[in-house]
Short mmCIF file of C-alpha atoms in Angstrom, two decimals:
data_model
loop_
_atom_site.label_atom_id
_atom_site.label_comp_id
_atom_site.label_asym_id
_atom_site.label_seq_id
_atom_site.Cartn_x
_atom_site.Cartn_y
_atom_site.Cartn_z
CA MET A 1 45.74 41.12 66.56
CA THR A 2 49.11 41.05 64.87
CA GLU A 3 49.56 40.75 61.14
CA ILE A 4 49.11 37.41 59.38
CA VAL A 5 52.53 36.37 58.04
CA MET A 6 51.63 33.20 56.21
CA GLU A 7 48.35 31.75 55.25
CA CYS A 8 47.02 28.97 53.08
CA LYS A 9 43.46 28.49 51.91
CA ASN A 10 41.99 25.18 50.82
CA LEU A 11 45.34 23.80 49.84
CA TRP A 12 45.53 20.48 47.97
CA LYS A 13 48.50 18.52 46.72
CA ILE A 14 47.68 15.49 44.63
CA TYR A 15 50.28 13.15 43.15
CA LYS A 16 49.11 10.75 40.45
CA ASP A 17 46.85 8.69 42.68
CA ILE A 18 47.82 9.88 46.15
CA VAL A 19 46.25 12.85 47.90
CA ALA A 20 49.12 14.13 50.04
CA VAL A 21 47.48 17.34 51.26
CA ARG A 22 43.71 17.57 51.49
CA ASP A 23 41.97 20.90 51.73
CA VAL A 24 44.21 22.52 54.35
CA SER A 25 43.72 26.08 55.56
CA LEU A 26 45.83 27.71 58.24
CA GLN A 27 47.23 31.07 59.36
CA ILE A 28 50.38 32.04 61.19
CA ARG A 29 50.61 35.48 62.71
CA GLU A 30 53.64 37.58 63.50
CA GLY A 31 55.64 36.06 66.34
CA GLU A 32 53.47 32.99 66.53
CA ILE A 33 54.80 29.47 66.83
CA LYS A 34 52.63 26.70 65.48
CA LEU A 35 53.53 23.08 65.71
CA ILE A 36 52.28 20.38 63.37
CA PHE A 37 52.38 16.78 64.48
CA GLY A 38 50.93 13.52 63.29
CA PRO A 39 51.78 10.06 61.99
CA SER A 40 54.56 9.70 59.45
CA GLY A 41 53.45 9.71 55.86
CA SER A 42 50.49 11.93 56.69
CA GLY A 43 51.64 14.73 54.37
CA LYS A 44 53.23 17.12 56.87
CA SER A 45 56.42 17.54 54.85
CA THR A 46 54.48 17.99 51.63
CA LEU A 47 52.37 20.68 53.26
CA LEU A 48 55.49 22.54 54.39
CA ARG A 49 57.05 22.28 50.95
CA CYS A 50 53.87 23.63 49.39
CA LEU A 51 53.88 26.58 51.79
CA ALA A 52 57.50 27.34 50.81
CA MET A 53 56.55 26.86 47.15
CA LEU A 54 59.26 24.23 46.82
CA THR A 55 56.57 22.13 45.25
CA THR A 56 53.56 23.59 43.49
CA PRO A 57 50.22 22.96 45.19
CA THR A 58 47.62 21.30 42.97
CA LYS A 59 44.78 23.53 44.19
CA GLY A 60 44.32 26.33 46.68
CA ASP A 61 46.31 29.42 47.57
CA VAL A 62 49.34 30.34 49.65
CA PHE A 63 49.78 33.90 50.92
CA LEU A 64 52.89 35.54 52.31
CA ARG A 65 52.03 38.79 54.07
CA GLY A 66 48.88 38.98 52.01
CA GLU A 67 50.62 38.43 48.69
CA CYS A 68 49.31 35.42 46.80
CA LEU A 69 52.14 33.11 45.77
CA THR A 70 50.02 30.63 43.85
CA LYS A 71 48.80 32.90 41.08
CA PRO A 72 50.76 32.84 37.82
CA GLY A 73 53.53 35.36 37.25
CA VAL A 74 54.70 35.64 40.86
CA ASP A 75 58.48 35.84 41.28
CA LEU A 76 58.87 32.72 43.39
CA ASN A 77 62.59 33.23 43.96
CA LYS A 78 61.80 36.54 45.64
CA ALA A 79 59.10 34.90 47.73
CA ARG A 80 61.35 32.01 48.77
CA ALA A 81 64.01 34.51 49.80
CA ARG A 82 61.60 35.64 52.53
CA ILE A 83 60.85 32.14 53.80
CA GLY A 84 63.37 30.18 55.85
CA PHE A 85 63.30 26.42 55.46
CA VAL A 86 64.98 23.83 57.65
CA PHE A 87 65.04 20.28 56.34
CA GLN A 88 64.75 17.04 58.24
CA HIS A 89 67.87 15.74 56.51
CA ILE A 90 69.53 19.16 56.71
CA TYR A 91 70.98 19.27 53.16
CA LEU A 92 73.90 21.55 53.87
CA PHE A 93 75.99 22.27 50.78
CA HIS A 94 78.82 19.76 51.05
CA HIS A 95 81.41 21.85 49.24
CA LEU A 96 81.03 24.93 51.43
CA THR A 97 82.10 25.56 55.02
CA ALA A 98 79.53 26.36 57.69
CA LEU A 99 80.18 30.03 57.02
CA GLY A 100 79.97 29.50 53.25
CA ASN A 101 76.61 27.78 53.65
CA VAL A 102 75.18 30.69 55.61
CA GLU A 103 76.81 33.34 53.43
CA LEU A 104 75.64 32.02 50.07
CA ALA A 105 72.16 33.52 50.07
CA LEU A 106 73.37 36.76 51.64
CA ARG A 107 75.82 37.20 48.78
CA HIS A 108 73.74 35.98 45.87
CA VAL A 109 70.13 36.54 46.92
CA LEU A 110 70.31 39.67 49.06
CA LYS A 111 73.40 40.73 47.06
CA LEU A 112 75.18 42.15 50.10
CA PRO A 113 78.82 43.21 49.73
CA LYS A 114 81.34 40.61 50.87
CA ASP A 115 82.21 42.11 54.27
CA GLU A 116 78.65 42.70 55.27
CA ALA A 117 77.56 39.23 54.16
CA ARG A 118 80.38 37.75 56.23
CA LYS A 119 79.43 39.81 59.27
CA ARG A 120 75.79 38.80 59.07
CA ALA A 121 76.64 35.17 58.44
CA MET A 122 78.89 35.17 61.49
CA SER A 123 76.21 36.70 63.66
CA ALA A 124 73.72 34.08 62.44
CA LEU A 125 76.25 31.40 63.39
CA GLU A 126 76.63 33.07 66.78
CA GLU A 127 72.89 32.86 67.27
CA VAL A 128 73.08 29.08 66.95
CA LYS A 129 76.39 29.00 68.88
CA MET A 130 78.35 27.66 65.93
CA GLU A 131 80.73 30.60 65.38
CA LYS A 132 83.70 28.47 66.46
CA TRP A 133 82.93 26.02 63.69
CA ALA A 134 82.58 28.60 60.93
CA ASN A 135 85.42 27.20 58.84
CA TYR A 136 84.49 23.52 59.14
CA TYR A 137 82.90 21.58 56.32
CA PRO A 138 79.57 19.83 56.95
CA ALA A 139 81.24 16.40 56.83
CA GLN A 140 83.42 17.45 59.77
CA LEU A 141 80.43 18.35 61.95
CA SER A 142 78.08 16.19 64.00
CA GLY A 143 74.43 15.90 62.98
CA GLY A 144 73.34 18.33 65.67
CA GLN A 145 75.97 20.87 64.66
CA GLN A 146 74.98 20.48 61.02
CA GLN A 147 71.36 21.14 61.85
CA ARG A 148 72.30 24.27 63.82
CA VAL A 149 74.15 25.51 60.75
CA GLY A 150 71.03 24.59 58.75
CA ILE A 151 69.00 26.81 61.08
CA ALA A 152 71.56 29.63 60.78
CA ARG A 153 71.38 29.34 57.01
CA ALA A 154 67.59 29.65 57.15
CA LEU A 155 67.52 32.65 59.48
CA ALA A 156 70.47 34.69 58.21
CA ARG A 157 68.31 36.46 55.62
CA ASN A 158 65.88 37.56 58.34
CA PRO A 159 62.99 35.74 56.71
CA ASP A 160 59.39 36.59 57.55
CA ILE A 161 58.84 33.06 58.79
CA ILE A 162 60.85 29.90 59.30
CA LEU A 163 59.37 26.54 58.34
CA LEU A 164 61.04 23.60 60.05
CA ASP A 165 60.43 20.08 58.82
CA GLU A 166 61.16 17.66 61.68
CA PRO A 167 64.46 19.36 62.45
CA THR A 168 65.48 16.79 65.07
CA SER A 169 64.03 13.51 63.91
CA ALA A 170 66.98 12.46 61.74
CA LEU A 171 69.43 13.05 64.59
CA ASP A 172 70.73 10.65 67.20
CA PRO A 173 68.73 11.12 70.42
CA GLU A 174 71.70 12.60 72.29
CA LEU A 175 72.06 15.32 69.66
CA THR A 176 68.47 16.55 69.62
CA GLY A 177 68.97 18.56 72.81
CA GLU A 178 71.33 21.14 71.32
CA VAL A 179 68.99 21.73 68.36
CA ILE A 180 65.98 22.06 70.64
CA ASP A 181 67.93 24.59 72.74
CA THR A 182 68.61 26.60 69.59
CA LEU A 183 64.94 26.57 68.67
CA ARG A 184 64.02 27.60 72.19
CA ASP A 185 66.33 30.62 71.82
CA LEU A 186 64.65 31.56 68.56
CA ALA A 187 61.25 31.22 70.17
CA LYS A 188 62.31 33.60 72.94
CA LYS A 189 63.30 36.18 70.36
CA GLY A 190 59.81 36.06 68.90
CA THR A 191 60.67 34.33 65.62
CA THR A 192 57.61 33.34 63.63
CA MET A 193 57.81 29.59 63.12
CA LEU A 194 55.84 26.68 61.77
CA ILE A 195 57.44 23.51 63.05
CA VAL A 196 56.74 19.90 62.28
CA SER A 197 57.94 18.07 65.35
CA HIS A 198 57.18 15.35 67.83
CA GLU A 199 59.31 16.78 70.62
CA MET A 200 56.49 17.05 73.12
CA PRO A 201 58.07 18.78 76.11
CA PHE A 202 59.41 21.39 73.69
CA ALA A 203 56.01 21.76 72.05
CA GLN A 204 54.35 22.26 75.38
CA GLU A 205 56.85 24.95 76.23
CA VAL A 206 56.89 27.08 73.09
CA ALA A 207 53.89 26.35 70.86
CA ASP A 208 51.05 28.84 70.72
CA GLU A 209 49.00 26.30 68.86
CA MET A 210 49.36 22.63 68.01
CA ILE A 211 47.92 21.14 64.87
CA PHE A 212 47.20 17.43 64.69
CA PHE A 213 47.64 16.32 61.11
CA ASP A 214 46.59 12.99 59.67
CA GLU A 215 45.83 11.62 56.21
CA GLY A 216 46.74 14.89 54.56
CA THR A 217 44.54 17.16 56.57
CA ILE A 218 44.10 19.00 59.85
CA VAL A 219 42.20 16.80 62.26
CA GLU A 220 42.27 18.98 65.34
CA THR A 221 43.88 22.18 66.56
CA GLY A 222 44.32 23.54 70.04
CA THR A 223 46.72 24.74 72.69
CA PRO A 224 49.34 22.31 74.05
CA GLU A 225 47.30 22.35 77.23
CA HIS A 226 44.29 21.08 75.30
CA PHE A 227 46.21 18.25 73.63
CA PHE A 228 47.98 17.15 76.78
CA THR A 229 44.86 17.07 78.90
CA ASN A 230 41.91 16.29 76.72
CA PRO A 231 42.13 16.06 72.93
CA SER A 232 38.64 15.81 71.47
CA THR A 233 39.18 13.39 68.57
CA GLU A 234 39.86 9.71 69.12
CA ARG A 235 42.75 9.75 66.63
CA ALA A 236 44.54 12.60 68.40
CA LYS A 237 43.99 10.95 71.76
CA LYS A 238 45.60 7.72 70.58
CA PHE A 239 48.49 9.50 68.95
CA MET A 240 49.18 11.63 72.02
CA MET A 241 49.18 8.53 74.21
CA ARG A 242 51.78 6.93 71.99
CA LEU A 243 53.94 10.06 71.93
CA ILE A 244 53.84 10.52 75.68
CA LYS A 245 54.75 6.86 76.21
CA ARG A 246 57.67 7.21 73.84
CA THR A 247 58.89 10.41 75.48
CA ARG A 248 58.81 8.73 78.92
CA ARG A 249 60.86 5.83 77.58
CA GLU A 250 63.50 8.24 76.41
CA MET B 1 118.96 3.94 13.67
CA ASP B 2 119.31 2.87 17.29
CA ALA B 3 116.60 3.05 19.89
CA LEU B 4 117.78 6.35 21.33
CA GLN B 5 117.73 8.05 17.95
CA GLN B 6 114.25 6.64 17.39
CA LEU B 7 113.11 7.95 20.74
CA ALA B 8 114.51 11.38 19.93
CA LEU B 9 112.52 11.43 16.70
CA ILE B 10 109.30 10.15 18.21
CA LEU B 11 109.52 12.77 20.97
CA ASN B 12 108.78 15.32 18.25
CA GLY B 13 105.26 13.91 18.13
CA VAL B 14 104.57 14.34 21.84
CA THR B 15 103.45 17.96 21.49
CA SER B 16 100.79 17.04 18.95
CA THR B 17 99.54 14.14 21.02
CA ILE B 18 99.27 16.33 24.11
CA THR B 19 97.74 19.28 22.26
CA VAL B 20 95.03 17.22 20.59
CA SER B 21 94.23 15.40 23.83
CA ILE B 22 94.11 18.49 26.01
CA VAL B 23 92.14 20.63 23.58
CA SER B 24 89.63 17.79 23.13
CA PHE B 25 89.46 17.31 26.88
CA PHE B 26 88.50 20.95 27.41
CA ILE B 27 86.05 20.94 24.50
CA GLY B 28 84.61 17.91 26.28
CA ILE B 29 84.22 19.80 29.57
CA PHE B 30 82.85 23.01 28.10
CA VAL B 31 80.34 21.24 25.87
CA GLY B 32 79.68 18.28 28.17
CA LEU B 33 78.85 20.27 31.32
CA PRO B 34 76.02 22.36 29.86
CA LEU B 35 74.71 19.31 28.03
CA SER B 36 74.53 17.31 31.24
CA PHE B 37 72.59 20.03 33.06
CA LEU B 38 70.27 20.57 30.10
CA ARG B 39 69.74 16.83 29.92
CA VAL B 40 68.63 16.77 33.56
CA TYR B 41 66.86 20.13 33.96
CA GLY B 42 66.04 21.05 30.36
CA THR B 43 62.87 20.65 28.33
CA LYS B 44 61.78 17.35 26.81
CA SER B 45 62.94 18.36 23.32
CA ALA B 46 66.37 19.41 24.61
CA GLN B 47 66.68 16.02 26.28
CA ILE B 48 65.84 14.18 23.06
CA LEU B 49 68.36 16.22 21.04
CA ILE B 50 71.12 15.64 23.59
CA ASP B 51 70.35 11.93 23.67
CA ALA B 52 70.69 11.78 19.89
CA PHE B 53 73.98 13.67 20.02
CA GLU B 54 75.36 11.34 22.69
CA LYS B 55 74.19 8.21 20.88
CA PHE B 56 75.85 9.35 17.65
CA PHE B 57 79.22 10.25 19.10
CA ARG B 58 79.38 7.33 21.50
CA GLY B 59 77.95 4.79 19.10
CA VAL B 60 80.02 5.40 15.97
CA PRO B 61 83.62 4.16 16.17
CA GLU B 62 86.09 6.98 16.44
CA LEU B 63 88.00 5.88 13.36
CA VAL B 64 84.83 6.08 11.31
CA LEU B 65 84.08 9.54 12.71
CA LEU B 66 87.54 10.81 11.86
CA LEU B 67 87.52 9.50 8.31
CA MET B 68 83.94 10.57 7.75
CA PHE B 69 84.49 14.16 8.84
CA TYR B 70 87.89 14.52 7.19
CA PHE B 71 87.25 12.86 3.85
CA GLY B 72 83.44 12.85 3.68
CA VAL B 73 82.23 16.10 5.22
CA GLY B 74 85.55 17.69 4.24
CA LEU B 75 84.72 17.11 0.60
CA TYR B 76 81.79 19.52 0.83
CA PHE B 77 83.15 21.77 3.56
CA PRO B 78 86.90 21.88 2.96
CA PHE B 79 86.90 24.75 5.41
CA PRO B 80 87.27 23.87 8.24
CA PHE B 81 87.25 20.07 7.93
CA LYS B 82 90.31 19.76 5.70
CA ASN B 83 92.36 21.17 8.55
CA VAL B 84 93.58 18.03 10.27
CA PHE B 85 93.97 19.67 13.67
CA PHE B 86 90.47 21.06 13.51
CA THR B 87 88.92 17.75 12.54
CA ALA B 88 90.91 15.76 15.08
CA ASN B 89 89.88 18.11 17.89
CA PHE B 90 86.32 18.37 16.59
CA VAL B 91 85.80 14.60 16.58
CA LEU B 92 87.72 13.79 19.75
CA GLY B 93 86.31 16.83 21.54
CA LEU B 94 82.68 16.14 20.73
CA ARG B 95 83.02 12.45 21.46
CA SER B 96 84.56 13.39 24.79
CA ALA B 97 81.67 15.82 25.36
CA ALA B 98 79.25 12.94 24.87
CA ASN B 99 81.20 10.83 27.37
CA GLN B 100 81.68 13.63 29.85
CA SER B 101 78.04 14.63 29.66
CA GLN B 102 77.25 11.15 30.96
CA ILE B 103 79.89 11.40 33.68
CA PHE B 104 78.49 14.77 34.81
CA ARG B 105 74.95 13.52 34.63
CA GLY B 106 75.90 10.65 36.92
CA ALA B 107 77.34 13.23 39.29
CA ILE B 108 74.17 15.36 39.22
CA ARG B 109 72.11 12.27 40.05
CA GLY B 110 74.58 11.19 42.72
CA ILE B 111 74.56 14.56 44.44
CA GLY B 112 70.79 14.50 44.39
CA ASP B 113 67.83 16.81 43.94
CA GLU B 114 67.97 17.71 47.60
CA GLN B 115 70.94 20.04 47.14
CA MET B 116 69.06 21.80 44.37
CA MET B 117 65.97 22.08 46.54
CA ALA B 118 67.98 23.44 49.47
CA ALA B 119 69.47 26.07 47.16
CA MET B 120 66.06 27.03 45.77
CA SER B 121 64.68 27.27 49.33
CA LEU B 122 67.08 30.15 49.94
CA GLY B 123 65.60 32.13 47.08
CA LEU B 124 68.35 31.37 44.58
CA SER B 125 67.15 31.10 41.00
CA LYS B 126 67.52 27.82 39.15
CA VAL B 127 70.52 29.12 37.21
CA LYS B 128 72.25 30.42 40.33
CA SER B 129 71.50 27.20 42.18
CA VAL B 130 73.20 25.26 39.41
CA LEU B 131 76.11 27.69 39.32
CA TYR B 132 76.88 28.02 43.01
CA VAL B 133 75.64 24.77 44.47
CA MET B 134 75.53 22.04 41.84
CA LEU B 135 78.43 22.90 39.54
CA PRO B 136 81.29 22.90 42.08
CA GLN B 137 80.06 19.63 43.56
CA VAL B 138 79.53 18.05 40.14
CA ILE B 139 83.10 18.85 39.14
CA ILE B 140 84.59 17.37 42.32
CA TYR B 141 82.30 14.36 42.09
CA SER B 142 83.33 13.75 38.48
CA THR B 143 87.09 14.13 38.85
CA PRO B 144 87.92 10.40 39.14
CA GLY B 145 85.83 9.74 36.02
CA LEU B 146 87.53 12.62 34.22
CA GLY B 147 90.88 10.95 34.93
CA SER B 148 89.80 7.92 32.91
CA GLU B 149 88.39 10.15 30.21
CA TYR B 150 91.72 11.98 29.90
CA ALA B 151 93.59 8.66 29.59
CA LEU B 152 91.13 7.56 26.92
CA LEU B 153 91.76 10.77 24.96
CA ILE B 154 95.55 10.42 25.03
CA LYS B 155 95.21 6.88 23.75
CA ASP B 156 92.51 7.59 21.17
CA SER B 157 94.36 10.61 19.83
CA SER B 158 96.64 8.03 18.18
CA TYR B 159 93.97 7.47 15.51
CA ALA B 160 94.44 11.04 14.35
CA TYR B 161 97.67 10.15 12.55
CA LEU B 162 95.45 8.49 9.91
CA ILE B 163 94.16 11.86 8.72
CA GLY B 164 97.61 13.43 8.99
CA VAL B 165 98.20 14.67 12.52
CA VAL B 166 101.93 14.30 13.15
CA ASP B 167 101.84 12.79 16.62
CA ILE B 168 103.68 10.01 18.46
CA MET B 169 101.94 7.39 16.36
CA ALA B 170 102.78 9.12 13.08
CA TYR B 171 106.49 9.17 13.91
CA ALA B 172 106.41 5.53 14.98
CA VAL B 173 104.84 4.51 11.67
CA TRP B 174 107.32 6.59 9.67
CA ILE B 175 110.27 5.04 11.47
CA ARG B 176 108.88 1.57 10.88
CA LYS B 177 108.51 2.30 7.19
CA ALA B 178 111.97 3.83 6.91
CA THR B 179 113.92 1.28 8.95
CA MET B 180 111.81 -1.87 8.52
CA ASP B 181 112.16 -2.21 12.30
CA THR B 182 108.65 -3.31 13.31
CA PHE B 183 109.42 -3.66 16.99
CA THR B 184 111.32 -0.77 18.55
CA PRO B 185 109.27 2.23 17.35
CA TYR B 186 106.02 0.70 18.64
CA VAL B 187 107.53 -0.25 21.98
CA ILE B 188 108.86 3.27 22.38
CA SER B 189 105.49 4.80 21.55
CA ALA B 190 103.72 2.38 23.90
CA PHE B 191 106.07 3.49 26.66
CA LEU B 192 105.40 7.17 25.89
CA TYR B 193 101.63 6.66 25.91
CA ILE B 194 101.82 5.02 29.32
CA LEU B 195 103.97 7.87 30.58
CA LEU B 196 101.46 10.45 29.33
CA THR B 197 98.32 8.76 30.66
CA PHE B 198 99.18 7.01 33.86
CA PRO B 199 100.46 9.76 36.21
CA ILE B 200 97.77 12.33 35.41
CA ALA B 201 94.92 9.82 35.33
CA THR B 202 96.02 8.37 38.66
CA PHE B 203 96.44 11.80 40.18
CA LEU B 204 92.92 12.88 39.13
CA ASP B 205 91.46 9.63 40.39
CA ARG B 206 93.18 9.82 43.77
CA TRP B 207 92.57 13.52 44.30
CA GLY B 208 88.90 13.22 43.32
CA SER B 209 88.24 10.15 45.44
CA ARG B 210 89.88 11.70 48.47
CA LYS B 211 88.04 15.01 48.07
CA LYS B 212 84.73 13.20 47.62
CA LYS B 213 85.27 11.30 50.82
CA GLN B 214 86.40 14.41 52.73
CA LEU B 215 83.34 16.38 51.72
CA GLY B 216 80.98 13.45 52.20
CA LEU B 217 79.79 13.69 48.62
CA GLU B 218 78.98 10.00 48.34
CA ARG B 219 75.35 9.58 49.20
CA ARG B 220 74.90 7.45 52.25
#
């Protein structure tokens, strides 16, 4: 068995009167790709943000390579530097070019010298096939191109794991393909990823495990094979039916 | 004294008008920027203090502030408040800081928490996120508003003649007193004030609006 990269144990996130994440435990091992899916508003994004410590979990623990991130006194900036995060709505820095977006963390988090930061940023852009657009500002790029830069920004630091929060769902349908292709490339290279997505053919192709998430908690886990042929819970069955119908329509 | 001679005299006051306005403008930026970020990201007590500061300087008329600091506070602290340049810049600068803090705060809100979160997700500290991600965007976002603030300062600097700053207004008043001409000196100064405010304010407004649109800084 390979090493566990990220793990959470009995994780809860409670806002005033809403339980967004309810007692979730999961593990992602080196090179593994896990895919979370489920109805919108079920707490998937909140879970991902808790794992990246972008929001503090109410209860429970998050571990990154065995190091507990939820105990007091942990340097969270250092921890976040080792976690890549890709947002549904991308959130590129508007005032920086594609290259500037990717370079920023290399310069000011990893503190690389200018030339080296530039070289690594360029090679990250090459990985997502955006090197030709290095000097364009986000507003000059299409949604799909922006998201590829978002992915380059997340992976340029060589993080231990990349968390992707519905990376294609805010894009026009004709632009999802290029982003999915990029993710497929990353999968081939053995990048450890936890992806929230409803792109089913893609899931079937790359996911080692799928996690059906509803009402803030894990309802069912299994291989894509399992979910596509015979999910055991009624809720998962219904949801899969709807997804497959939708995919066919597209 | 004909109009040209009057103009030549009043031009002597332009330097003072510009100096007071520009110094106050920069005091406004350098005090207003940190205040705006502290107001948004600071502790509760910092927020309350900044609110009080803003309410005071925005709520009290500028004329009252000038006279109060020059004659009132200056009575007990002749140094530095009896220096007219100091007091004029102090009052105009801090009032501008209160205004600009609100302009910048609007920009921080407009740009949104998401940019901050994206920066933090890379492992940048809060301070570095503000410095490298928020600050440049806040400044661009605020430029049109800063244009109006600059125009306001040029105009409001005219009050400073009352405590003894020898600016455009001071010369106009002297000429009126000396020549009994109540029309020409004021028309000339009005013309000069328009000349000093309009081009720069318009430039900042246009440049800022265009840049904002180019970078897609308006939230959709």
